mmCIF file of C-alpha atoms in Angstrom:
data_model
loop_
_atom_site.group_PDB
_atom_site.id
_atom_site.type_symbol
_atom_site.label_atom_id
_atom_site.label_comp_id
_atom_site.label_asym_id
_atom_site.label_seq_id
_atom_site.Cartn_x
_atom_site.Cartn_y
_atom_site.Cartn_z
ATOM 1 C CA UNK A 13 -4.793 -90.884 -21.507
ATOM 2 C CA UNK A 14 -1.610 -91.370 -23.546
ATOM 3 C CA UNK A 15 -1.228 -94.674 -25.321
ATOM 4 C CA UNK A 16 2.027 -96.486 -24.808
ATOM 5 C CA UNK A 17 3.733 -97.719 -27.928
ATOM 6 C CA UNK A 18 5.036 -101.260 -27.643
ATOM 7 C CA UNK A 19 8.504 -101.644 -29.143
ATOM 8 C CA UNK A 20 9.445 -105.160 -30.177
ATOM 9 C CA UNK A 21 13.130 -105.841 -30.786
ATOM 10 C CA UNK A 22 15.280 -108.917 -31.114
ATOM 11 C CA UNK A 23 18.146 -108.398 -28.691
ATOM 12 C CA UNK A 24 21.712 -108.730 -29.927
ATOM 13 C CA UNK A 25 24.139 -111.111 -28.298
ATOM 14 C CA UNK A 26 27.700 -110.273 -27.139
ATOM 15 C CA UNK A 27 30.195 -109.591 -29.921
ATOM 16 C CA UNK A 28 32.229 -112.754 -29.342
ATOM 17 C CA UNK A 29 29.057 -114.883 -29.372
ATOM 18 C CA UNK A 30 27.870 -113.274 -32.609
ATOM 19 C CA UNK A 31 31.242 -113.882 -34.257
ATOM 20 C CA UNK A 32 31.152 -117.559 -33.284
ATOM 21 C CA UNK A 33 27.607 -118.000 -34.587
ATOM 22 C CA UNK A 34 28.501 -116.336 -37.897
ATOM 23 C CA UNK A 35 30.772 -119.316 -38.589
ATOM 24 C CA UNK A 36 32.580 -118.938 -41.943
ATOM 25 C CA UNK A 37 31.288 -115.325 -42.203
ATOM 26 C CA UNK A 38 32.844 -114.263 -38.886
ATOM 27 C CA UNK A 39 35.728 -112.222 -40.363
ATOM 28 C CA UNK A 40 33.590 -110.277 -42.845
ATOM 29 C CA UNK A 41 32.133 -107.500 -40.599
ATOM 30 C CA UNK A 42 33.852 -104.203 -41.357
ATOM 31 C CA UNK A 43 34.838 -102.241 -44.439
ATOM 32 C CA UNK A 44 36.910 -103.662 -47.286
ATOM 33 C CA UNK A 45 38.499 -101.443 -49.940
ATOM 34 C CA UNK A 46 40.457 -102.359 -53.053
ATOM 35 C CA UNK A 47 40.719 -102.734 -56.812
ATOM 36 C CA UNK A 48 39.369 -105.079 -59.431
ATOM 37 C CA UNK A 49 38.269 -105.658 -62.999
ATOM 38 C CA UNK A 50 34.874 -105.818 -64.684
ATOM 39 C CA UNK A 51 34.199 -107.532 -68.037
ATOM 40 C CA UNK A 52 30.739 -107.539 -69.586
ATOM 41 C CA UNK A 53 29.260 -108.045 -73.067
ATOM 42 C CA UNK A 54 26.194 -105.904 -73.700
ATOM 43 C CA UNK A 55 23.648 -105.740 -76.520
ATOM 44 C CA UNK A 56 24.340 -102.749 -78.777
ATOM 45 C CA UNK A 57 21.102 -102.133 -80.638
ATOM 46 C CA UNK A 58 21.692 -98.371 -80.538
ATOM 47 C CA UNK A 59 24.773 -98.693 -82.784
ATOM 48 C CA UNK A 60 23.194 -101.530 -84.802
ATOM 49 C CA UNK A 61 25.827 -104.006 -83.626
ATOM 50 C CA UNK A 62 25.230 -107.418 -82.071
ATOM 51 C CA UNK A 63 27.143 -106.511 -78.899
ATOM 52 C CA UNK A 64 29.872 -104.389 -77.365
ATOM 53 C CA UNK A 65 32.535 -105.481 -74.896
ATOM 54 C CA UNK A 66 32.855 -103.193 -71.876
ATOM 55 C CA UNK A 67 35.994 -103.377 -69.722
ATOM 56 C CA UNK A 68 36.626 -101.425 -66.512
ATOM 57 C CA UNK A 69 39.433 -101.276 -64.014
ATOM 58 C CA UNK A 70 37.492 -100.786 -60.786
ATOM 59 C CA UNK A 71 37.650 -99.342 -57.291
ATOM 60 C CA UNK A 72 35.423 -100.972 -54.702
ATOM 61 C CA UNK A 73 34.134 -100.487 -51.180
ATOM 62 C CA UNK A 74 32.352 -103.455 -49.595
ATOM 63 C CA UNK A 75 30.891 -103.035 -46.096
ATOM 64 C CA UNK A 76 29.453 -105.776 -43.871
ATOM 65 C CA UNK A 77 27.588 -105.441 -40.561
ATOM 66 C CA UNK A 78 26.178 -108.265 -38.425
ATOM 67 C CA UNK A 79 22.509 -108.883 -37.772
ATOM 68 C CA UNK A 80 22.923 -109.199 -34.018
ATOM 69 C CA UNK A 81 19.842 -111.199 -33.101
ATOM 70 C CA UNK A 82 19.014 -114.754 -34.209
ATOM 71 C CA UNK A 83 16.864 -115.066 -37.336
ATOM 72 C CA UNK A 84 14.086 -117.691 -36.914
ATOM 73 C CA UNK A 85 12.800 -119.811 -39.777
ATOM 74 C CA UNK A 86 9.678 -121.643 -38.651
ATOM 75 C CA UNK A 87 9.521 -125.352 -39.400
ATOM 76 C CA UNK A 88 6.484 -127.422 -40.335
ATOM 77 C CA UNK A 89 8.114 -130.717 -41.319
ATOM 78 C CA UNK A 90 11.024 -130.271 -38.896
ATOM 79 C CA UNK A 91 11.724 -128.036 -35.912
ATOM 80 C CA UNK A 92 12.455 -124.322 -36.216
ATOM 81 C CA UNK A 93 15.961 -123.241 -37.198
ATOM 82 C CA UNK A 94 17.812 -120.136 -35.984
ATOM 83 C CA UNK A 95 20.842 -118.504 -37.552
ATOM 84 C CA UNK A 96 22.783 -115.263 -37.863
ATOM 85 C CA UNK A 97 23.793 -113.240 -40.873
ATOM 86 C CA UNK A 98 25.237 -110.015 -42.230
ATOM 87 C CA UNK A 99 23.852 -107.176 -44.275
ATOM 88 C CA UNK A 100 26.198 -105.645 -46.835
ATOM 89 C CA UNK A 101 26.527 -102.756 -49.258
ATOM 90 C CA UNK A 102 28.769 -103.017 -52.327
ATOM 91 C CA UNK A 103 29.808 -99.950 -54.329
ATOM 92 C CA UNK A 104 31.949 -100.286 -57.467
ATOM 93 C CA UNK A 105 33.202 -97.414 -59.634
ATOM 94 C CA UNK A 106 35.462 -97.007 -62.663
ATOM 95 C CA UNK A 107 39.030 -96.489 -61.443
ATOM 96 C CA UNK A 108 39.752 -93.881 -64.134
ATOM 97 C CA UNK A 109 36.556 -91.830 -64.412
ATOM 98 C CA UNK A 110 35.094 -92.519 -60.918
ATOM 99 C CA UNK A 111 31.785 -93.231 -62.655
ATOM 100 C CA UNK A 112 29.548 -95.532 -60.647
ATOM 101 C CA UNK A 113 29.295 -99.025 -62.148
ATOM 102 C CA UNK A 114 27.510 -101.101 -59.552
ATOM 103 C CA UNK A 115 25.598 -100.740 -56.291
ATOM 104 C CA UNK A 116 24.213 -103.721 -54.410
ATOM 105 C CA UNK A 117 22.658 -104.066 -50.962
ATOM 106 C CA UNK A 118 22.111 -107.558 -49.655
ATOM 107 C CA UNK A 119 22.556 -110.263 -47.040
ATOM 108 C CA UNK A 120 24.873 -113.161 -46.261
ATOM 109 C CA UNK A 121 23.413 -115.935 -44.080
ATOM 110 C CA UNK A 122 25.097 -118.719 -42.109
ATOM 111 C CA UNK A 123 22.557 -121.538 -42.401
ATOM 112 C CA UNK A 124 22.557 -124.632 -40.153
ATOM 113 C CA UNK A 125 22.092 -128.227 -41.226
ATOM 114 C CA UNK A 126 18.483 -129.294 -41.789
ATOM 115 C CA UNK A 127 16.574 -132.569 -41.971
ATOM 116 C CA UNK A 128 13.775 -131.400 -44.323
ATOM 117 C CA UNK A 129 15.275 -130.943 -46.789
ATOM 118 C CA UNK A 130 18.295 -133.034 -45.812
ATOM 119 C CA UNK A 131 21.219 -130.608 -46.097
ATOM 120 C CA UNK A 132 24.568 -129.876 -44.506
ATOM 121 C CA UNK A 133 25.352 -126.366 -43.197
ATOM 122 C CA UNK A 134 25.526 -123.839 -46.037
ATOM 123 C CA UNK A 135 25.922 -120.133 -46.665
ATOM 124 C CA UNK A 136 23.557 -117.998 -48.737
ATOM 125 C CA UNK A 137 23.893 -114.627 -50.416
ATOM 126 C CA UNK A 138 20.869 -112.480 -51.245
ATOM 127 C CA UNK A 139 21.311 -109.316 -53.306
ATOM 128 C CA UNK A 140 19.286 -106.758 -55.237
ATOM 129 C CA UNK A 141 20.555 -104.854 -58.280
ATOM 130 C CA UNK A 142 19.213 -101.462 -59.510
ATOM 131 C CA UNK A 143 18.820 -102.861 -63.056
ATOM 132 C CA UNK A 144 15.841 -104.826 -61.724
ATOM 133 C CA UNK A 145 17.394 -108.123 -60.612
ATOM 134 C CA UNK A 146 17.044 -110.035 -57.347
ATOM 135 C CA UNK A 147 19.501 -112.816 -56.486
ATOM 136 C CA UNK A 148 19.295 -115.726 -54.079
ATOM 137 C CA UNK A 149 22.384 -117.928 -54.198
ATOM 138 C CA UNK A 150 23.477 -120.714 -51.872
ATOM 139 C CA UNK A 151 26.441 -123.019 -51.461
ATOM 140 C CA UNK A 152 29.302 -124.489 -49.500
ATOM 141 C CA UNK A 153 32.226 -123.248 -47.435
ATOM 142 C CA UNK A 154 35.517 -124.662 -46.193
ATOM 143 C CA UNK A 155 38.779 -123.552 -44.593
ATOM 144 C CA UNK A 156 42.287 -124.604 -45.651
ATOM 145 C CA UNK A 157 45.784 -123.868 -44.451
ATOM 146 C CA UNK A 158 47.733 -121.748 -46.903
ATOM 147 C CA UNK A 159 46.671 -119.868 -50.039
ATOM 148 C CA UNK A 160 43.538 -120.460 -52.113
ATOM 149 C CA UNK A 161 43.429 -122.436 -55.321
ATOM 150 C CA UNK A 162 42.272 -119.907 -57.917
ATOM 151 C CA UNK A 163 41.628 -121.584 -61.235
ATOM 152 C CA UNK A 164 41.542 -119.834 -64.609
ATOM 153 C CA UNK A 165 38.130 -118.653 -65.758
ATOM 154 C CA UNK A 166 36.969 -118.400 -69.378
ATOM 155 C CA UNK A 167 35.298 -115.193 -70.605
ATOM 156 C CA UNK A 168 34.441 -116.641 -74.035
ATOM 157 C CA UNK A 169 30.721 -116.568 -74.925
ATOM 158 C CA UNK A 170 29.244 -120.047 -75.264
ATOM 159 C CA UNK A 171 26.239 -122.279 -75.815
ATOM 160 C CA UNK A 172 25.241 -125.515 -74.097
ATOM 161 C CA UNK A 173 25.338 -128.944 -75.682
ATOM 162 C CA UNK A 174 21.631 -129.887 -75.815
ATOM 163 C CA UNK A 175 22.326 -133.461 -74.696
ATOM 164 C CA UNK A 176 25.094 -133.175 -72.129
ATOM 165 C CA UNK A 177 24.781 -129.579 -70.916
ATOM 166 C CA UNK A 178 28.524 -129.120 -71.510
ATOM 167 C CA UNK A 179 29.881 -125.749 -72.505
ATOM 168 C CA UNK A 180 30.551 -125.239 -76.236
ATOM 169 C CA UNK A 181 32.517 -122.027 -76.789
ATOM 170 C CA UNK A 182 31.501 -119.653 -79.587
ATOM 171 C CA UNK A 183 33.732 -119.876 -82.679
ATOM 172 C CA UNK A 184 32.414 -116.937 -84.713
ATOM 173 C CA UNK A 185 35.355 -114.660 -85.567
ATOM 174 C CA UNK A 186 33.088 -111.604 -85.414
ATOM 175 C CA UNK A 187 32.022 -112.438 -81.869
ATOM 176 C CA UNK A 188 35.501 -113.397 -80.672
ATOM 177 C CA UNK A 189 37.416 -110.476 -82.204
ATOM 178 C CA UNK A 190 36.711 -107.946 -79.408
ATOM 179 C CA UNK A 191 38.079 -110.401 -76.840
ATOM 180 C CA UNK A 192 41.459 -110.464 -78.607
ATOM 181 C CA UNK A 193 41.691 -106.979 -80.124
ATOM 182 C CA UNK A 194 40.388 -104.740 -77.327
ATOM 183 C CA UNK A 195 43.028 -102.959 -75.268
ATOM 184 C CA UNK A 196 42.548 -103.554 -71.539
ATOM 185 C CA UNK A 197 42.242 -100.620 -69.114
ATOM 186 C CA UNK A 198 45.386 -99.218 -67.518
ATOM 187 C CA UNK A 199 46.766 -101.523 -64.862
ATOM 188 C CA UNK A 200 44.963 -104.603 -66.223
ATOM 189 C CA UNK A 201 47.184 -107.171 -67.994
ATOM 190 C CA UNK A 202 46.144 -108.231 -71.505
ATOM 191 C CA UNK A 203 45.720 -111.844 -70.424
ATOM 192 C CA UNK A 204 42.971 -110.795 -68.021
ATOM 193 C CA UNK A 205 40.478 -110.362 -70.872
ATOM 194 C CA UNK A 206 40.627 -114.093 -71.578
ATOM 195 C CA UNK A 207 41.051 -115.004 -67.882
ATOM 196 C CA UNK A 208 39.982 -112.259 -65.433
ATOM 197 C CA UNK A 209 41.130 -114.407 -62.495
ATOM 198 C CA UNK A 210 44.681 -113.556 -63.594
ATOM 199 C CA UNK A 211 44.342 -110.353 -61.559
ATOM 200 C CA UNK A 212 43.638 -112.405 -58.444
ATOM 201 C CA UNK A 213 46.604 -114.749 -58.851
ATOM 202 C CA UNK A 214 48.893 -111.811 -59.670
ATOM 203 C CA UNK A 215 47.758 -110.015 -56.491
ATOM 204 C CA UNK A 216 48.778 -112.859 -54.160
ATOM 205 C CA UNK A 217 52.157 -113.617 -55.733
ATOM 206 C CA UNK A 218 54.793 -113.290 -53.031
ATOM 207 C CA UNK A 219 52.248 -113.104 -50.201
ATOM 208 C CA UNK A 220 52.469 -115.495 -47.269
ATOM 209 C CA UNK A 221 48.846 -116.601 -46.861
ATOM 210 C CA UNK A 222 48.417 -118.499 -43.593
ATOM 211 C CA UNK A 223 44.831 -119.706 -44.076
ATOM 212 C CA UNK A 224 41.878 -119.233 -46.402
ATOM 213 C CA UNK A 225 38.130 -119.438 -45.832
ATOM 214 C CA UNK A 226 36.341 -120.204 -49.116
ATOM 215 C CA UNK A 227 32.672 -119.377 -49.746
ATOM 216 C CA UNK A 228 31.053 -120.768 -52.919
ATOM 217 C CA UNK A 229 27.502 -119.688 -53.853
ATOM 218 C CA UNK A 230 25.484 -120.419 -56.993
ATOM 219 C CA UNK A 231 22.124 -119.718 -58.588
ATOM 220 C CA UNK A 232 21.175 -121.898 -61.550
ATOM 221 C CA UNK A 233 24.798 -122.437 -62.640
ATOM 222 C CA UNK A 234 25.365 -124.057 -66.041
ATOM 223 C CA UNK A 235 28.288 -124.913 -68.275
ATOM 224 C CA UNK A 236 30.703 -125.454 -65.410
ATOM 225 C CA UNK A 237 31.194 -121.744 -64.607
ATOM 226 C CA UNK A 238 33.535 -121.391 -61.625
ATOM 227 C CA UNK A 239 33.963 -125.157 -61.590
ATOM 228 C CA UNK A 240 30.301 -125.975 -60.906
ATOM 229 C CA UNK A 241 29.288 -129.508 -61.955
ATOM 230 C CA UNK A 242 27.923 -129.917 -65.475
ATOM 231 C CA UNK A 243 24.602 -131.731 -65.734
ATOM 232 C CA UNK A 244 22.318 -132.437 -68.716
ATOM 233 C CA UNK A 245 19.592 -129.834 -69.314
ATOM 234 C CA UNK A 246 16.672 -130.269 -66.951
ATOM 235 C CA UNK A 247 18.732 -132.307 -64.497
ATOM 236 C CA UNK A 248 20.973 -129.696 -62.924
ATOM 237 C CA UNK A 249 20.299 -128.889 -59.277
ATOM 238 C CA UNK A 250 18.461 -125.524 -59.279
ATOM 239 C CA UNK A 251 20.514 -123.931 -56.513
ATOM 240 C CA UNK A 252 19.081 -120.516 -55.739
ATOM 241 C CA UNK A 253 17.290 -118.296 -58.217
ATOM 242 C CA UNK A 254 17.449 -115.010 -60.127
ATOM 243 C CA UNK A 255 14.324 -112.913 -60.656
ATOM 244 C CA UNK A 256 14.272 -110.010 -63.127
ATOM 245 C CA UNK A 257 11.875 -107.283 -64.197
ATOM 246 C CA UNK A 258 10.257 -108.173 -67.570
ATOM 247 C CA UNK A 259 12.525 -105.792 -69.527
ATOM 248 C CA UNK A 260 15.660 -107.586 -68.318
ATOM 249 C CA UNK A 261 14.165 -111.006 -69.018
ATOM 250 C CA UNK A 262 13.211 -109.984 -72.571
ATOM 251 C CA UNK A 263 16.560 -108.363 -73.390
ATOM 252 C CA UNK A 264 19.930 -109.382 -71.862
ATOM 253 C CA UNK A 265 18.355 -112.018 -69.625
ATOM 254 C CA UNK A 266 20.412 -112.657 -66.486
ATOM 255 C CA UNK A 267 19.710 -116.269 -65.551
ATOM 256 C CA UNK A 268 22.851 -117.903 -64.156
ATOM 257 C CA UNK A 269 25.233 -116.952 -61.357
ATOM 258 C CA UNK A 270 28.287 -118.300 -59.562
ATOM 259 C CA UNK A 271 30.686 -116.631 -57.145
ATOM 260 C CA UNK A 272 33.674 -117.675 -55.036
ATOM 261 C CA UNK A 273 34.903 -115.532 -52.119
ATOM 262 C CA UNK A 274 38.259 -116.131 -50.438
ATOM 263 C CA UNK A 275 38.877 -114.636 -46.962
ATOM 264 C CA UNK A 276 42.656 -114.787 -46.575
ATOM 265 C CA UNK A 277 44.753 -114.335 -43.446
ATOM 266 C CA UNK A 278 48.146 -112.973 -44.524
ATOM 267 C CA UNK A 279 51.409 -112.875 -42.604
ATOM 268 C CA UNK A 280 52.953 -109.434 -43.076
ATOM 269 C CA UNK A 281 56.664 -108.745 -43.399
ATOM 270 C CA UNK A 282 56.715 -107.114 -39.959
ATOM 271 C CA UNK A 283 55.262 -110.261 -38.370
ATOM 272 C CA UNK A 284 51.732 -108.881 -38.192
ATOM 273 C CA UNK A 285 48.706 -110.552 -39.742
ATOM 274 C CA UNK A 286 46.024 -108.864 -41.826
ATOM 275 C CA UNK A 287 42.916 -109.872 -43.751
ATOM 276 C CA UNK A 288 42.372 -109.810 -47.489
ATOM 277 C CA UNK A 289 39.182 -110.596 -49.416
ATOM 278 C CA UNK A 290 39.248 -111.796 -53.027
ATOM 279 C CA UNK A 291 36.344 -112.842 -55.190
ATOM 280 C CA UNK A 292 35.466 -113.948 -58.685
ATOM 281 C CA UNK A 293 31.871 -113.669 -59.830
ATOM 282 C CA UNK A 294 30.156 -114.676 -63.067
ATOM 283 C CA UNK A 295 26.668 -113.677 -64.176
ATOM 284 C CA UNK A 296 25.399 -115.222 -67.407
ATOM 285 C CA UNK A 297 23.503 -112.989 -69.851
ATOM 286 C CA UNK A 298 21.417 -114.594 -72.613
ATOM 287 C CA UNK A 299 20.959 -112.773 -75.901
ATOM 288 C CA UNK A 300 21.473 -113.671 -79.577
ATOM 289 C CA UNK A 301 20.969 -117.287 -78.492
ATOM 290 C CA UNK A 302 24.344 -117.200 -76.703
ATOM 291 C CA UNK A 303 25.458 -117.104 -73.070
ATOM 292 C CA UNK A 304 27.768 -114.164 -72.360
ATOM 293 C CA UNK A 305 29.801 -114.310 -69.111
ATOM 294 C CA UNK A 306 29.794 -111.085 -67.128
ATOM 295 C CA UNK A 307 32.842 -111.522 -64.896
ATOM 296 C CA UNK A 308 33.876 -109.341 -61.954
ATOM 297 C CA UNK A 309 36.957 -109.853 -59.790
ATOM 298 C CA UNK A 310 38.500 -107.847 -56.954
ATOM 299 C CA UNK A 311 41.138 -107.908 -54.232
ATOM 300 C CA UNK A 312 40.151 -105.951 -51.109
ATOM 301 C CA UNK A 313 41.847 -105.198 -47.796
ATOM 302 C CA UNK A 314 39.991 -104.871 -44.505
ATOM 303 C CA UNK A 315 40.255 -101.376 -43.005
#
C-alpha cells in the first residue's frame, strides 16, 4: 500500500494584505538596478604594506520577494508574535571590469512591538556573506514628506576614546595619504573618497521627491557611524550581532555595522511617479589596532 506524503505549508495571504503587513518594507518587493561606490581598506601583507585602499564604481542588482505566510515567534514570557518579511539577493560588480565584488542573500523582517523585551515596532536585516560573515542588524523606521536628509559620512580610519567611546580620527600621514592621493574611479567625484554619501546627494539634485521611507539598522555600532549614538565602552546598546569564521576574526575583524536605506517616491517630469532606493552602509574592520570604515553606497531604480 502506497504511503501518502503529508505536505505542510504556510499559506500566503492576498497580495494587498501582504503589502499592508510588510509595513515600511511594503515597496521593496521587486528588482532594483543602479550604480554606486565601494570604498574599503584591506590588509596588504602580501606586498608587505600595512593596508591598501580599494575603490570601485559599482553596478548593482538587488531583488526582494515577500515571504507570503506569517512567521511565528513563540513567546514564553509574553504571547506569540507573528510578522511578515522579505528574502533578498544582492549582487554587486565593478562597473568597469564587471568583476563580482559582493553577493549577499538575506532577509528583512517587519517586527511588531513587544512587551518582553519592551520594544516599539522595528525592522531587522539578516544577511550572510561568502567571506564567512553572518549579520543580524535591527533598528527603526519612519516616513517623511519630501526628500531624505543624507548627512556626510567620514571614511577616515579611527580609534575610540577609551573613556567616552567617541571617535578619534587617525592622524598618521602614512595612513591618511591614500585617502587624499588616490584617483577615484571614472564617474566618481574626488570628494566621494572623503565622503561617499556625496554620490547619494548628487543623485537626487533636481529630483522632486514626494516622500521618503527611512530604514535604519545597526549591529554593534560604535563611534557614531551613520549618526548612531556614542556611548562609553561597555555601555553601548548591543543592537544585533556579527559572527565571523575564525580567520576573519583573527585578521580584518568585521565587528561593527550600520546602514540607512531610503525608499523614495519621485514625481517625474511627465507627471508620473516612480520609486528609487538609496542606501549608505558602513562595516567596521579592525586591524593594526585601528577601525577602518568599509563604506558602500548606491542609488537604484525599481524595474
